[in-house]
Coordinates of C-alpha atoms and ligand atoms in Angstrom, one line a residue:
M1 CA -0.1 0.0 -0.1
A2 CA 1.3 3.4 -0.9
V3 CA 2.2 6.0 1.7
A4 CA -0.2 9.0 1.8
I5 CA 1.6 11.0 4.5
R6 CA 5.0 10.8 5.8
T7 CA 6.4 13.4 8.1
E8 CA 10.2 13.2 9.3
R9 CA 11.4 15.1 12.4
L10 CA 8.6 17.7 11.4
A11 CA 8.9 20.8 13.6
R12 CA 6.9 24.0 13.9
E13 CA 7.9 26.9 16.1
Y14 CA 6.1 30.1 16.6
K15 CA 8.2 32.8 17.9
G16 CA 9.8 30.6 20.5
V17 CA 6.8 28.4 21.1
S18 CA 7.4 25.0 19.9
A19 CA 4.1 23.5 18.6
L20 CA 5.6 20.4 17.1
G21 CA 9.0 19.3 18.1
G22 CA 10.2 16.6 15.6
V23 CA 7.2 14.5 14.7
D24 CA 7.5 11.4 12.6
V25 CA 4.1 10.1 11.6
E26 CA 3.2 7.8 8.6
V27 CA -0.2 7.3 7.2
Q28 CA -1.0 4.8 4.3
E29 CA -3.4 5.4 1.6
G30 CA -7.0 4.2 2.4
E31 CA -6.2 4.5 6.2
W32 CA -8.3 6.3 8.8
V33 CA -6.2 7.9 11.4
A34 CA -7.3 10.0 14.4
V35 CA -4.9 12.6 15.7
M36 CA -5.5 12.9 19.5
G37 CA -4.1 14.7 22.4
P38 CA -4.9 17.4 24.9
S39 CA -5.6 21.0 23.8
G40 CA -2.4 22.6 22.7
S41 CA -0.6 19.5 22.0
G42 CA -0.1 20.4 18.3
K43 CA -3.1 18.6 16.7
S44 CA -4.2 21.5 14.5
T45 CA -0.7 22.5 13.8
L46 CA 0.1 19.1 12.4
L47 CA -3.0 19.1 10.2
N48 CA -2.3 22.5 8.9
V49 CA 1.2 21.5 8.0
V50 CA 0.1 18.4 6.2
A51 CA -2.7 20.4 4.4
G52 CA -0.2 22.8 3.1
L53 CA -1.8 25.7 5.0
D54 CA 1.2 26.3 7.1
R55 CA 4.9 25.7 6.6
P56 CA 7.1 23.7 9.0
T57 CA 10.3 25.4 10.6
G58 CA 12.2 22.1 10.5
G59 CA 12.0 18.5 9.1
R60 CA 10.0 17.3 6.2
V61 CA 6.4 16.5 5.1
E62 CA 5.5 14.4 2.2
V63 CA 2.0 14.1 1.0
L64 CA 0.9 11.7 -1.7
G65 CA 4.4 11.3 -2.9
R66 CA 5.1 15.2 -2.9
D67 CA 7.6 16.9 -0.8
L68 CA 5.7 19.9 0.3
G69 CA 8.8 21.9 1.2
A70 CA 9.8 21.8 -2.4
L71 CA 6.6 23.5 -3.7
D72 CA 6.5 27.4 -3.9
G73 CA 3.4 29.0 -2.7
A74 CA 1.4 28.9 -6.1
R75 CA 2.2 25.1 -6.5
L76 CA 1.5 24.4 -2.9
A77 CA -2.1 26.1 -3.3
E78 CA -2.5 24.1 -6.6
F79 CA -1.6 20.8 -4.8
R80 CA -4.0 21.6 -2.1
R81 CA -6.7 22.4 -4.3
D82 CA -6.3 19.3 -6.5
H83 CA -5.6 16.6 -3.9
V84 CA -6.7 17.7 -0.4
G85 CA -10.2 18.2 1.2
I86 CA -10.4 20.0 4.4
V87 CA -13.0 20.3 7.0
F88 CA -12.9 22.5 9.9
Q89 CA -14.7 22.8 13.2
Q90 CA -15.8 26.4 12.1
F91 CA -17.6 26.0 9.0
H92 CA -16.2 28.8 7.0
L93 CA -19.1 29.1 4.6
I94 CA -19.6 32.3 2.7
P95 CA -22.8 33.6 4.6
Y96 CA -24.5 35.3 1.4
L97 CA -24.1 32.4 -0.9
T98 CA -26.5 29.3 -0.9
A99 CA -25.3 25.8 0.1
L100 CA -25.1 24.9 -3.6
E101 CA -23.1 28.1 -4.4
N102 CA -20.7 27.5 -1.4
V103 CA -20.0 23.9 -3.1
M104 CA -19.6 25.4 -6.6
L105 CA -17.2 28.0 -5.3
A106 CA -14.7 25.2 -4.6
Q107 CA -15.3 23.9 -8.0
Y108 CA -14.7 27.4 -9.5
F109 CA -11.2 27.6 -7.7
H110 CA -10.3 24.1 -8.9
S111 CA -11.4 24.3 -12.6
M112 CA -15.0 24.8 -13.8
T113 CA -18.4 24.8 -12.0
D114 CA -20.7 21.9 -12.6
E115 CA -24.0 22.6 -11.0
A116 CA -25.2 19.0 -11.5
E117 CA -22.2 17.6 -9.8
A118 CA -22.3 20.1 -6.8
K119 CA -26.1 19.2 -6.4
G120 CA -25.1 15.5 -6.4
M121 CA -22.5 16.2 -3.8
L122 CA -25.2 17.8 -1.6
D123 CA -27.5 14.8 -2.3
G124 CA -24.7 12.6 -1.1
V125 CA -24.7 14.3 2.3
G126 CA -28.5 14.1 2.6
L127 CA -29.0 17.9 1.8
G128 CA -30.3 17.9 -1.6
D129 CA -33.7 19.7 -0.5
R130 CA -31.5 22.4 1.2
A131 CA -29.4 23.3 -1.8
H132 CA -30.7 26.9 -2.2
H133 CA -30.6 27.8 1.6
L134 CA -28.2 30.2 2.9
P135 CA -26.0 28.9 5.8
S136 CA -27.8 31.0 8.2
Q137 CA -31.1 29.0 7.3
L138 CA -29.2 25.6 8.1
S139 CA -28.5 24.0 11.4
G140 CA -25.0 23.5 12.5
G141 CA -25.0 20.0 11.5
E142 CA -26.5 20.8 8.1
Q143 CA -23.7 23.5 7.6
Q144 CA -21.1 21.0 8.5
R145 CA -22.4 18.6 6.0
V146 CA -22.3 21.3 3.2
C147 CA -18.6 21.7 4.3
I148 CA -18.0 18.0 3.7
A149 CA -19.6 18.2 0.2
R150 CA -17.7 21.2 -0.6
A151 CA -14.3 19.4 0.6
L152 CA -15.3 16.4 -1.6
V153 CA -16.5 18.2 -4.8
N154 CA -12.9 18.1 -6.4
H155 CA -12.6 14.4 -5.6
P156 CA -9.4 14.7 -3.4
R157 CA -7.5 11.7 -2.5
L158 CA -6.9 13.0 1.0
L159 CA -9.5 14.3 3.4
L160 CA -8.3 16.1 6.6
A161 CA -10.7 17.2 9.3
D162 CA -10.1 19.3 12.4
E163 CA -12.6 18.7 15.2
P164 CA -15.4 18.5 12.6
T165 CA -18.0 17.5 15.2
G166 CA -16.8 20.1 17.8
N167 CA -19.7 22.4 17.2
L168 CA -22.5 19.9 16.8
D169 CA -25.1 18.2 18.9
E170 CA -25.0 14.4 19.3
R171 CA -27.5 13.7 16.5
N172 CA -25.5 15.6 14.0
E173 CA -22.3 14.4 15.2
R174 CA -23.5 10.8 14.5
L175 CA -24.8 12.0 11.0
V176 CA -21.4 13.5 10.2
M177 CA -19.5 10.6 11.5
D178 CA -21.5 8.3 9.4
L179 CA -20.5 10.2 6.3
F180 CA -16.8 9.9 7.3
R181 CA -17.3 6.1 7.8
E182 CA -18.8 5.8 4.4
L183 CA -15.8 7.9 2.8
H184 CA -13.3 5.6 4.5
R185 CA -15.2 2.7 2.9
K186 CA -15.2 4.2 -0.4
G187 CA -11.3 4.4 -0.1
H188 CA -10.4 7.9 1.0
T189 CA -7.6 8.5 3.2
L190 CA -9.0 10.2 6.4
V191 CA -6.9 12.1 9.0
L192 CA -9.2 13.5 11.7
V193 CA -8.1 15.7 14.6
T194 CA -10.4 15.0 17.7
H195 CA -9.9 15.4 21.5
D196 CA -13.0 13.0 21.8
L197 CA -12.3 9.5 22.8
D198 CA -15.6 8.1 21.2
I199 CA -14.7 9.7 17.9
G200 CA -11.1 8.5 18.1
K201 CA -12.3 5.0 18.8
L202 CA -14.0 5.1 15.3
A203 CA -10.7 5.4 13.5
Q204 CA -8.4 2.4 12.5
R205 CA -5.5 3.9 14.4
R206 CA -4.7 6.7 16.7
V207 CA -1.8 8.9 16.8
L208 CA -1.2 10.6 20.1
L209 CA 0.3 14.1 20.4
N210 CA 1.4 15.4 23.9
H211 CA 3.5 18.8 23.9
G212 CA 4.2 18.5 20.3
A213 CA 5.5 15.1 20.2
V214 CA 4.2 11.7 19.4
V215 CA 3.5 9.5 22.6
E216 CA 2.9 5.8 22.6
P217 CA -0.8 5.1 22.3
H218 CA -0.7 2.0 24.3
M219 CA 0.7 4.1 27.3
V220 CA -2.1 6.4 27.4
F221 CA -5.0 5.9 25.1
E222 CA -5.5 2.2 25.7
S223 CA -5.2 2.5 29.3
I224 CA -7.5 5.5 29.6
E225 CA -10.0 3.6 27.4
R226 CA -9.8 0.7 29.9
Y227 CA -10.0 2.6 33.1
S228 CA -12.2 5.7 32.3
D229 CA -15.5 3.8 32.5
E230 CA -14.6 2.6 35.9
V231 CA -13.6 5.9 37.3
L232 CA -16.5 7.8 35.7
E233 CA -18.9 5.1 37.2
M234 CA -17.4 5.5 40.7
L235 CA -17.8 9.3 40.4
W236 CA -21.4 8.9 39.4
K237 CA -22.3 6.8 42.3
A238 CA -20.7 9.4 44.6
G239 CA -23.2 12.1 43.8
Q240 CA -24.2 15.0 41.6
D241 CA -20.7 16.5 41.2
G242 CA -19.0 13.2 40.9
D243 CA -17.1 14.3 44.1
K244 CA -14.6 11.6 45.0
S245 CA -11.1 11.6 46.5
L246 CA -8.2 11.0 44.0
H247 CA -6.7 9.0 46.7
H248 CA -9.8 6.7 47.1
V249 CA -9.9 6.1 43.2
L250 CA -6.2 5.2 43.0
S251 CA -6.4 2.8 45.9
E252 CA -9.9 1.1 44.8
I253 CA -9.0 0.7 41.0
Q254 CA -6.2 -1.7 40.5
G255 CA -3.6 -0.6 38.0
I256 CA -4.8 2.9 37.4
T257 CA -2.1 5.6 37.7
P258 CA -2.2 9.3 38.8
E259 CA -0.9 10.1 35.1
M260 CA -4.1 8.3 33.6
V261 CA -6.4 10.3 35.9
S262 CA -4.6 13.5 34.8
R263 CA -5.0 12.6 31.3
M264 CA -8.8 12.1 31.8
Q265 CA -8.7 15.7 33.1
E266 CA -7.0 16.8 29.8
L267 CA -9.5 14.9 27.9
G268 CA -12.4 17.0 29.6
L269 CA -13.8 13.9 31.6
L270 CA -13.0 15.1 35.0
E271 CA -11.4 17.9 37.1
I272 CA -8.8 17.3 39.7
R273 CA -9.3 19.9 42.6
G274 CA -6.9 19.3 45.4
D275 CA -7.5 15.8 46.2
N276 CA -11.0 15.6 44.9
L277 CA -12.0 14.5 41.5
L278 CA -15.1 16.2 40.0
F279 CA -16.9 15.7 36.8
Q280 CA -16.6 17.9 33.8
E281 CA -19.7 18.2 31.7
R282 CA -18.4 15.5 29.1
G283 CA -17.5 13.2 31.9
K284 CA -21.0 13.4 33.4
T285 CA -22.5 12.6 30.1
H286 CA -20.2 9.7 29.5
A287 CA -20.8 8.5 33.2
R288 CA -24.5 8.4 32.6
E289 CA -24.2 6.3 29.7
V290 CA -21.8 3.9 31.3
V291 CA -24.0 3.5 34.3
R292 CA -27.0 3.1 32.0
R293 CA -25.5 0.5 30.1
H294 CA -24.1 -1.3 33.1
R295 CA -27.4 -1.5 34.9
L296 CA -29.3 -2.5 31.8
A297 CA -26.9 -5.2 31.3
E298 CA -27.3 -6.4 34.9
K299 CA -31.0 -6.4 34.5
L300 CA -31.0 -8.3 31.2
F301 CA -28.6 -11.0 32.6
T302 CA -30.7 -11.4 35.8
D303 CA -34.2 -11.0 34.5
V304 CA -33.9 -12.8 31.0
F305 CA -30.8 -15.1 31.2
E306 CA -31.5 -15.8 35.0
V307 CA -28.0 -15.4 35.8
S308 CA -27.3 -15.4 39.5
R309 CA -26.0 -12.3 41.4
E310 CA -22.8 -14.4 42.2
E311 CA -22.3 -15.4 38.6
M312 CA -22.8 -11.7 37.6
K313 CA -20.3 -10.5 40.0
A314 CA -17.9 -13.1 38.6
G315 CA -17.8 -11.0 35.5
A316 CA -21.0 -11.8 33.4
C317 CA -21.8 -8.0 33.3
Q318 CA -18.6 -7.3 31.5
F319 CA -20.9 -8.0 28.6
E320 CA -21.8 -4.3 29.1
H321 CA -18.6 -3.2 27.4
I322 CA -19.8 -4.7 24.1
L323 CA -23.1 -3.0 24.0
S324 CA -23.4 -0.2 21.5
A325 CA -25.6 2.9 22.1
E326 CA -28.2 1.6 19.7
M327 CA -28.0 -1.8 21.3
T328 CA -28.5 -0.4 24.7
D329 CA -31.8 1.4 23.7
S330 CA -33.0 -1.8 22.2
I331 CA -32.3 -3.7 25.2
C332 CA -34.0 -0.9 27.4
S333 CA -37.1 -1.3 25.2
F334 CA -37.0 -5.0 25.2
L335 CA -37.0 -4.9 29.1
K336 CA -39.7 -2.1 29.0
H337 CA -37.6 0.7 30.1
P338 CA -36.9 -0.6 33.6
A339 CA -36.5 2.2 36.3
T340 CA -34.2 0.3 38.5
C341 CA -31.4 -2.4 38.3
P342 CA -31.6 -5.8 40.1
H343 CA -29.8 -3.9 43.1
G344 CA -32.6 -1.3 43.1
N345 CA -30.3 1.4 41.8
P346 CA -31.9 4.0 39.3
I347 CA -31.2 3.2 35.8
P348 CA -30.6 6.7 33.9
T349 CA -33.2 7.2 31.0
G350 CA -32.2 7.0 27.3
K351 CA -33.7 8.4 24.1
C352 CA -36.0 5.5 23.9
C353 CA -37.7 6.0 27.2
S354 CA -40.8 8.0 27.7
R355 CA -40.5 8.0 31.4
G356 CA -38.8 11.1 32.5
G357 CA -38.1 12.2 28.9
A358 CA -35.1 14.6 28.7
G359 CA -35.5 16.0 32.0
P360 CA -33.1 15.9 34.9
L361 CA -31.9 12.6 36.0
P362 CA -31.2 11.1 39.4
V363 CA -27.5 11.4 39.5
G364 CA -25.7 9.3 41.9
G365 CA -26.6 9.1 45.5
A366 CA -28.2 5.7 45.4
R367 CA -25.5 3.2 44.9
Ligands
LIG401 P1 -4.2 21.7 19.4 O1 -4.8 21.7 18.0 O2 -3.6 20.3 19.9 O3 -5.0 22.4 20.4 P2 -2.3 23.6 18.3 O4 -1.6 23.0 17.2 O5 -3.4 24.6 18.2 O6 -2.8 22.6 19.4 O7 -1.2 24.6 19.1 C1 0.0 24.0 19.6 C2 0.8 25.0 20.3 O8 1.2 26.0 19.4 C3 0.0 25.7 21.4 O9 0.8 26.1 22.5 C4 -0.4 27.0 20.5 O10 -0.6 28.0 21.6 C5 0.7 27.3 19.7 N1 0.2 28.0 18.5 C6 -0.5 27.4 17.5 N2 -0.6 28.3 16.6 C7 0.0 29.5 16.9 C8 0.4 30.7 16.2 N3 -0.2 31.1 15.1 N4 1.0 31.7 16.8 C9 1.7 31.3 18.1 N5 1.4 30.1 18.7 C10 0.7 29.2 18.2

C-alpha cells in the first residue's frame, strides 16, 4: 500500500513556542487515522502543515508522494486544491451564498463549475432539498455537511478534518461521523483531529500527541479507555458533582495511575481539584451512559438469562462493554424501560424512554 503522508522530524515553532518538536508520522493510503491529544498538543498545527496551509520550521513533510517543502506558494495552493479536502470545526461558509453556491465556489477555484455535480454532492450528504438555503437557514449539522460536500467536490484523495464535530449536537455528530465512515469505506484516506475518545475510537488507528511530540498510544489511550469507564462510574455513584477523592480512586481501582487520571482531566472528563475528582460536563454525560449500560446489562442477565448475582459479580456483566448505544436502547425497550437495576439503583433514561423524557436525572446518590 502506498504512503499517503510521511513526516520526518517535523517541527513548527511560533516565535519561541514549539508547537511540533520533531514529529514522525506515517499514514497509508486508504487509512483512517485519528490525531488525538490534549488541547495545545499540536494537533491542528500538524494538520495545517500536512494540508499545506502552514509551513514547517524544521523537518520534512511528504503528502501523496510530493515533498511539500519543495513547492512554492502557488504550487502548494494548486496541490491542495487538487488533492486535499479540508473540513474545519468552524464551517467557513460564505454567508451570502447558498449551500449549492458554496460547493460550486470550490469547483470554481479548482477548474470549472458544474452545478449538477455540486448538487449531487449535496444529495450525497443528505442535503439535496437544502441546496438553495443560505448558511444562516441551516442548522450547525447541516452546515458541516455542506462543508463536507465542498471538501469532496473536487474528488480529493486525502480528506483532513479538524474537530469536525466540535460544534455539533449528538445527532448531527452521528450523521457527520456516518459520512466519514462511508468515505473511508469508499477508499478515501482520512486524518481526523479530535480530542473526543468516542470519535477517536472510530478510526483504525490513533496517533497521540503531547507537547508537540508523538507518544505511545498504548501508554495513554488504551489504558484510559480501559479505566475511564470505571472511574466515571465510581464518580457517578458518589453524587451530583462526581465528588470523590483521588486517593480513594487510586486505591480502589487496580492498575490505574495518577498520570491516567490527569489525562482524563485533559480529555475533559473530570477535574482534579486538590485531592478531589469532579465531573466535567462531558465526563458526566459519559458516566451516565456507562451507568445506564451497566445497569441495563445487569437487568438483562438477571431477568432474562437468569444469571445469579454471584455469577454476575464474577464477570458476566462485563458484557456491558460490547453494548453499542443503539443496542443499549434496544435492550432498554425489550426490558420495557426498567426504572431500577436488580440492586434497586436507578437506571438513567435514554432516548428510547418516555419516562422522565429528557428531564433531569437522578444522579448518583443511590448506589
Ligand atoms: P491543538 O490543536 O492540539 O490544540 P495547536 O496545534 O493549536 O494545538 O497549538 C499547539 C501550540 O502551538 C500551542 O501552544 C499554541 O498556543 C501554539 N500555537 C499554535 N498556533 C500558533 C500561532 N499562530 N502563533 C503562536 N502560537 C501558536
